[in-house]
mmCIF file of C-alpha atoms in Angstrom:
data_model
loop_
_atom_site.group_PDB
_atom_site.id
_atom_site.type_symbol
_atom_site.label_atom_id
_atom_site.label_comp_id
_atom_site.label_asym_id
_atom_site.label_seq_id
_atom_site.Cartn_x
_atom_site.Cartn_y
_atom_site.Cartn_z
ATOM 1 C CA MET A 30 0.016 -0.024 -0.001
ATOM 2 C CA SER A 31 1.670 3.196 -1.092
ATOM 3 C CA VAL A 32 1.962 6.439 0.989
ATOM 4 C CA LEU A 33 0.103 8.291 -1.692
ATOM 5 C CA SER A 34 -2.805 5.826 -1.608
ATOM 6 C CA ILE A 35 -2.979 6.053 2.188
ATOM 7 C CA SER A 36 -3.000 9.862 2.092
ATOM 8 C CA VAL A 37 -5.808 9.851 -0.501
ATOM 9 C CA CYS A 38 -7.717 7.286 1.570
ATOM 10 C CA LEU A 39 -7.442 9.224 4.804
ATOM 11 C CA ALA A 40 -8.519 12.488 3.148
ATOM 12 C CA PHE A 41 -11.571 10.679 1.712
ATOM 13 C CA ALA A 42 -12.386 9.141 5.056
ATOM 14 C CA SER A 43 -12.165 12.329 6.979
ATOM 15 C CA ALA A 44 -15.299 13.728 5.310
ATOM 16 C CA THR A 45 -17.529 12.397 8.108
ATOM 17 C CA GLY A 46 -15.250 11.138 10.897
ATOM 18 C CA PHE A 47 -17.020 7.763 10.827
ATOM 19 C CA PHE A 48 -15.954 4.536 9.272
ATOM 20 C CA ARG A 49 -16.540 4.162 5.577
ATOM 21 C CA PRO A 50 -15.478 1.716 2.887
ATOM 22 C CA VAL A 51 -12.614 3.021 0.682
ATOM 23 C CA GLN A 52 -10.547 1.473 -2.087
ATOM 24 C CA VAL A 53 -6.800 1.541 -1.814
ATOM 25 C CA ASP A 54 -4.603 0.100 -4.575
ATOM 26 C CA GLY A 55 -7.541 -1.786 -5.900
ATOM 27 C CA ARG A 56 -8.459 -3.319 -2.566
ATOM 28 C CA TRP A 57 -11.418 -2.372 -0.323
ATOM 29 C CA CYS A 58 -10.849 -1.563 3.323
ATOM 30 C CA MET A 59 -12.274 0.562 6.112
ATOM 31 C CA ALA A 60 -10.980 3.966 7.158
ATOM 32 C CA ARG A 61 -11.839 6.837 9.466
ATOM 33 C CA SER A 62 -10.617 10.421 9.726
ATOM 34 C CA GLY A 63 -6.858 10.538 10.046
ATOM 35 C CA GLU A 64 -6.407 6.830 10.835
ATOM 36 C CA LYS A 65 -4.701 4.068 8.948
ATOM 37 C CA PRO A 66 -6.961 2.036 6.649
ATOM 38 C CA PHE A 67 -7.574 -1.565 7.712
ATOM 39 C CA THR A 68 -9.137 -4.745 6.586
ATOM 40 C CA ILE A 69 -11.738 -6.076 8.952
ATOM 41 C CA LEU A 70 -10.695 -9.133 10.899
ATOM 42 C CA SER A 71 -13.508 -10.024 13.301
ATOM 43 C CA THR A 72 -15.106 -12.551 15.489
ATOM 44 C CA SER A 73 -18.766 -13.622 14.668
ATOM 45 C CA HIS A 74 -19.917 -12.147 18.036
ATOM 46 C CA VAL A 75 -19.006 -11.914 21.659
ATOM 47 C CA SER A 76 -21.390 -12.419 24.560
ATOM 48 C CA PHE A 77 -21.270 -11.277 28.176
ATOM 49 C CA ARG A 78 -22.260 -13.892 30.741
ATOM 50 C CA LYS A 79 -22.797 -13.156 34.413
ATOM 51 C CA GLU A 80 -21.606 -16.654 35.227
ATOM 52 C CA THR A 81 -18.027 -15.446 34.782
ATOM 53 C CA GLY A 82 -18.420 -13.536 38.041
ATOM 54 C CA LYS A 83 -17.039 -10.402 36.384
ATOM 55 C CA SER A 84 -18.604 -6.990 36.026
ATOM 56 C CA TYR A 85 -19.552 -5.943 32.518
ATOM 57 C CA ASP A 86 -16.789 -3.231 32.446
ATOM 58 C CA ASP A 87 -14.093 -5.770 33.523
ATOM 59 C CA TRP A 88 -15.296 -8.300 31.019
ATOM 60 C CA ARG A 89 -15.416 -5.692 28.215
ATOM 61 C CA LYS A 90 -11.866 -4.487 28.889
ATOM 62 C CA GLU A 91 -10.507 -8.008 29.122
ATOM 63 C CA THR A 92 -12.348 -9.075 25.939
ATOM 64 C CA CYS A 93 -11.031 -6.137 23.958
ATOM 65 C CA ASN A 94 -7.480 -6.844 25.126
ATOM 66 C CA ARG A 95 -7.666 -10.585 24.249
ATOM 67 C CA LEU A 96 -9.178 -9.894 20.782
ATOM 68 C CA SER A 97 -6.437 -7.353 20.097
ATOM 69 C CA GLU A 98 -3.741 -9.770 21.312
ATOM 70 C CA TRP A 99 -5.129 -12.429 18.967
ATOM 71 C CA GLY A 100 -4.963 -10.096 15.990
ATOM 72 C CA PHE A 101 -8.630 -9.113 15.730
ATOM 73 C CA ASN A 102 -9.375 -5.477 15.035
ATOM 74 C CA THR A 103 -13.205 -5.564 15.082
ATOM 75 C CA VAL A 104 -15.948 -6.941 17.280
ATOM 76 C CA GLY A 105 -18.452 -8.720 15.022
ATOM 77 C CA ASN A 106 -21.642 -8.365 17.102
ATOM 78 C CA PRO A 107 -21.550 -7.821 20.852
ATOM 79 C CA ILE A 108 -24.636 -9.673 22.166
ATOM 80 C CA GLY A 109 -26.776 -7.623 24.626
ATOM 81 C CA ARG A 110 -24.989 -4.548 25.949
ATOM 82 C CA ASN A 111 -22.617 -2.873 23.458
ATOM 83 C CA GLU A 112 -21.552 0.162 25.526
ATOM 84 C CA GLY A 113 -17.922 1.110 25.942
ATOM 85 C CA PHE A 114 -16.196 -1.177 23.374
ATOM 86 C CA ASP A 115 -12.880 0.261 22.422
ATOM 87 C CA LEU A 116 -12.753 -1.651 19.122
ATOM 88 C CA PRO A 117 -14.825 -0.983 16.009
ATOM 89 C CA TYR A 118 -17.932 -3.137 16.035
ATOM 90 C CA PHE A 119 -21.277 -3.947 14.378
ATOM 91 C CA ARG A 120 -24.763 -4.063 15.715
ATOM 92 C CA TYR A 121 -27.660 -6.410 14.792
ATOM 93 C CA ILE A 122 -31.185 -5.677 13.692
ATOM 94 C CA GLN A 123 -33.610 -8.624 13.083
ATOM 95 C CA PHE A 124 -36.335 -7.296 10.848
ATOM 96 C CA THR A 125 -37.930 -10.739 10.396
ATOM 97 C CA PRO A 126 -39.121 -11.432 13.973
ATOM 98 C CA LEU A 127 -40.032 -7.736 14.464
ATOM 99 C CA PHE A 128 -42.263 -7.793 11.350
ATOM 100 C CA MET A 129 -43.804 -11.220 11.945
ATOM 101 C CA LEU A 130 -44.511 -10.614 15.664
ATOM 102 C CA ASP A 131 -45.918 -7.153 15.037
ATOM 103 C CA ASP A 132 -49.167 -8.971 13.988
ATOM 104 C CA PRO A 133 -48.632 -12.744 14.559
ATOM 105 C CA LYS A 134 -52.147 -13.626 13.379
ATOM 106 C CA ASP A 135 -51.615 -11.983 9.911
ATOM 107 C CA GLU A 136 -50.461 -14.844 7.718
ATOM 108 C CA ASP A 137 -49.603 -12.380 4.985
ATOM 109 C CA ARG A 138 -46.622 -11.290 7.077
ATOM 110 C CA TRP A 139 -44.635 -14.443 6.349
ATOM 111 C CA ILE A 140 -43.727 -16.791 3.531
ATOM 112 C CA LEU A 141 -42.479 -19.330 6.074
ATOM 113 C CA GLY A 142 -43.855 -19.113 9.544
ATOM 114 C CA PRO A 143 -45.396 -18.337 11.895
ATOM 115 C CA MET A 144 -42.747 -17.027 14.222
ATOM 116 C CA LYS A 145 -42.098 -19.656 16.888
ATOM 117 C CA LYS A 146 -39.557 -19.729 19.712
ATOM 118 C CA GLY A 147 -36.643 -22.050 19.036
ATOM 119 C CA THR A 148 -37.301 -22.435 15.294
ATOM 120 C CA ARG A 149 -35.483 -21.031 12.317
ATOM 121 C CA LYS A 150 -38.200 -22.151 9.883
ATOM 122 C CA ARG A 151 -39.101 -18.592 8.970
ATOM 123 C CA PHE A 152 -39.015 -16.177 6.137
ATOM 124 C CA PRO A 153 -40.695 -12.763 6.035
ATOM 125 C CA ASN A 154 -43.091 -11.818 3.338
ATOM 126 C CA VAL A 155 -41.069 -9.190 1.637
ATOM 127 C CA PHE A 156 -43.969 -8.655 -0.813
ATOM 128 C CA ASN A 157 -46.327 -7.540 1.897
ATOM 129 C CA PRO A 158 -47.154 -3.846 1.239
ATOM 130 C CA ARG A 159 -46.217 -2.940 4.844
ATOM 131 C CA TRP A 160 -42.753 -4.631 4.696
ATOM 132 C CA ARG A 161 -40.802 -1.765 3.253
ATOM 133 C CA ASP A 162 -42.157 1.022 5.516
ATOM 134 C CA PHE A 163 -41.865 -1.306 8.524
ATOM 135 C CA CYS A 164 -38.162 -1.965 7.941
ATOM 136 C CA PHE A 165 -37.423 1.712 7.382
ATOM 137 C CA LYS A 166 -39.147 2.648 10.598
ATOM 138 C CA ALA A 167 -37.518 -0.104 12.610
ATOM 139 C CA ALA A 168 -34.086 0.820 11.282
ATOM 140 C CA LYS A 169 -34.562 4.478 12.029
ATOM 141 C CA GLN A 170 -35.708 3.747 15.611
ATOM 142 C CA ARG A 171 -32.703 1.617 16.364
ATOM 143 C CA ALA A 172 -30.053 3.511 14.366
ATOM 144 C CA SER A 173 -31.045 6.833 15.940
ATOM 145 C CA ARG A 174 -29.841 5.606 19.367
ATOM 146 C CA HIS A 175 -26.312 5.195 18.101
ATOM 147 C CA VAL A 176 -25.980 7.872 15.437
ATOM 148 C CA ASN A 177 -23.018 9.455 17.156
ATOM 149 C CA ASP A 178 -21.138 6.284 17.890
ATOM 150 C CA ARG A 179 -17.870 6.592 15.855
ATOM 151 C CA ASN A 180 -16.921 2.984 16.650
ATOM 152 C CA LEU A 181 -19.968 1.631 14.999
ATOM 153 C CA ILE A 182 -19.239 0.383 11.494
ATOM 154 C CA GLY A 183 -22.646 -0.823 10.558
ATOM 155 C CA TYR A 184 -25.380 -3.448 11.108
ATOM 156 C CA PHE A 185 -25.983 -7.135 10.524
ATOM 157 C CA THR A 186 -29.529 -8.212 9.735
ATOM 158 C CA ASP A 187 -31.611 -11.369 9.709
ATOM 159 C CA ASN A 188 -29.172 -14.176 9.905
ATOM 160 C CA GLU A 189 -29.902 -17.700 8.615
ATOM 161 C CA LEU A 190 -33.204 -17.094 6.825
ATOM 162 C CA ARG A 191 -34.718 -20.185 5.216
ATOM 163 C CA TRP A 192 -34.039 -19.315 1.569
ATOM 164 C CA PHE A 193 -34.359 -22.992 0.547
ATOM 165 C CA GLY A 194 -38.026 -23.288 1.742
ATOM 166 C CA HIS A 195 -39.039 -26.511 3.190
ATOM 167 C CA ALA A 196 -36.385 -28.597 1.361
ATOM 168 C CA VAL A 197 -33.668 -30.274 3.388
ATOM 169 C CA THR A 198 -31.565 -31.676 0.595
ATOM 170 C CA ASN A 199 -33.040 -30.531 -2.636
ATOM 171 C CA HIS A 200 -32.810 -26.716 -2.704
ATOM 172 C CA VAL A 201 -33.539 -26.199 -6.413
ATOM 173 C CA SER A 202 -36.983 -24.629 -6.087
ATOM 174 C CA GLY A 203 -36.433 -23.009 -2.643
ATOM 175 C CA LEU A 204 -39.157 -20.533 -1.815
ATOM 176 C CA PHE A 205 -40.834 -21.028 -5.182
ATOM 177 C CA ASP A 206 -42.836 -23.945 -4.147
ATOM 178 C CA VAL A 207 -43.770 -22.335 -0.839
ATOM 179 C CA CYS A 208 -45.183 -19.225 -2.533
ATOM 180 C CA ALA A 209 -46.956 -21.338 -5.210
ATOM 181 C CA ALA A 210 -48.737 -23.296 -2.417
ATOM 182 C CA LYS A 211 -50.093 -20.162 -0.776
ATOM 183 C CA LYS A 212 -53.793 -19.312 -0.809
ATOM 184 C CA ASP A 213 -55.042 -16.933 -3.458
ATOM 185 C CA GLY A 214 -54.874 -13.454 -2.108
ATOM 186 C CA HIS A 215 -51.544 -13.938 -0.349
ATOM 187 C CA SER A 216 -49.324 -11.143 -1.583
ATOM 188 C CA ALA A 217 -46.342 -13.464 -2.040
ATOM 189 C CA LYS A 218 -48.338 -15.743 -4.338
ATOM 190 C CA ALA A 219 -49.694 -12.701 -6.209
ATOM 191 C CA ALA A 220 -46.080 -11.546 -6.760
ATOM 192 C CA LEU A 221 -45.136 -14.991 -8.096
ATOM 193 C CA VAL A 222 -48.084 -15.121 -10.407
ATOM 194 C CA SER A 223 -47.212 -11.678 -11.790
ATOM 195 C CA PHE A 224 -43.486 -12.783 -12.166
ATOM 196 C CA LEU A 225 -44.461 -15.860 -14.107
ATOM 197 C CA ALA A 226 -47.086 -14.114 -16.271
ATOM 198 C CA LYS A 227 -44.408 -11.672 -17.527
ATOM 199 C CA ARG A 228 -42.524 -14.691 -18.832
ATOM 200 C CA GLY A 229 -45.585 -16.416 -20.341
ATOM 201 C CA LEU A 230 -45.748 -18.968 -17.517
ATOM 202 C CA LYS A 231 -48.112 -19.916 -14.807
ATOM 203 C CA ILE A 232 -48.280 -21.996 -11.595
ATOM 204 C CA GLY A 233 -48.720 -25.646 -12.424
ATOM 205 C CA GLY A 234 -47.264 -25.342 -15.888
ATOM 206 C CA ASP A 235 -43.984 -26.474 -17.180
ATOM 207 C CA ILE A 236 -41.609 -24.049 -15.457
ATOM 208 C CA PRO A 237 -37.857 -24.255 -16.162
ATOM 209 C CA VAL A 238 -35.622 -24.778 -13.144
ATOM 210 C CA SER A 239 -33.699 -21.580 -14.044
ATOM 211 C CA VAL A 240 -36.927 -19.583 -13.423
ATOM 212 C CA LYS A 241 -37.472 -21.123 -10.013
#
């Protein structure tokens, strides 16, 4: 990485004082005002447990020191409390459970559901007319609490959604079969019918795997 590249990168990053992706010598990295660009090396998450017998502050300091000693420069997703981390970190917003539990009796809120404790067999109905505005509102509410946190890089969202539908081994059709089996009037099925019609196809017909 050349000195010139670093200088340009730092000048670009200083525009806001927050982390932002920048490209240096053809490689993407993160940078913040006046600091050396870096490539994220992070854990998946860290979790504070009271069983350790330590206070949160003692655990946080020890965790940051251990991660730094091991070569990590970022905390992936601190579970629970996130306050006071000295390393850059991410937060987590789960739109799926928020949306599905907002009205658990409304079957049009999910493609795979309903939302049940202890199960990952879920997928939100992104075709529901309320989905887009709900996500914007939820993101705004949560992001507004940390808008001035310079250590916050960004957010994770909705891990391990069931993109493959009900299938366990054959994932070819994925959510296609699930949407096709929905009752008439379900917005996900309506979206599928519209998608197929534009291609001269229909549910129950001879549909190429590439379309599914």
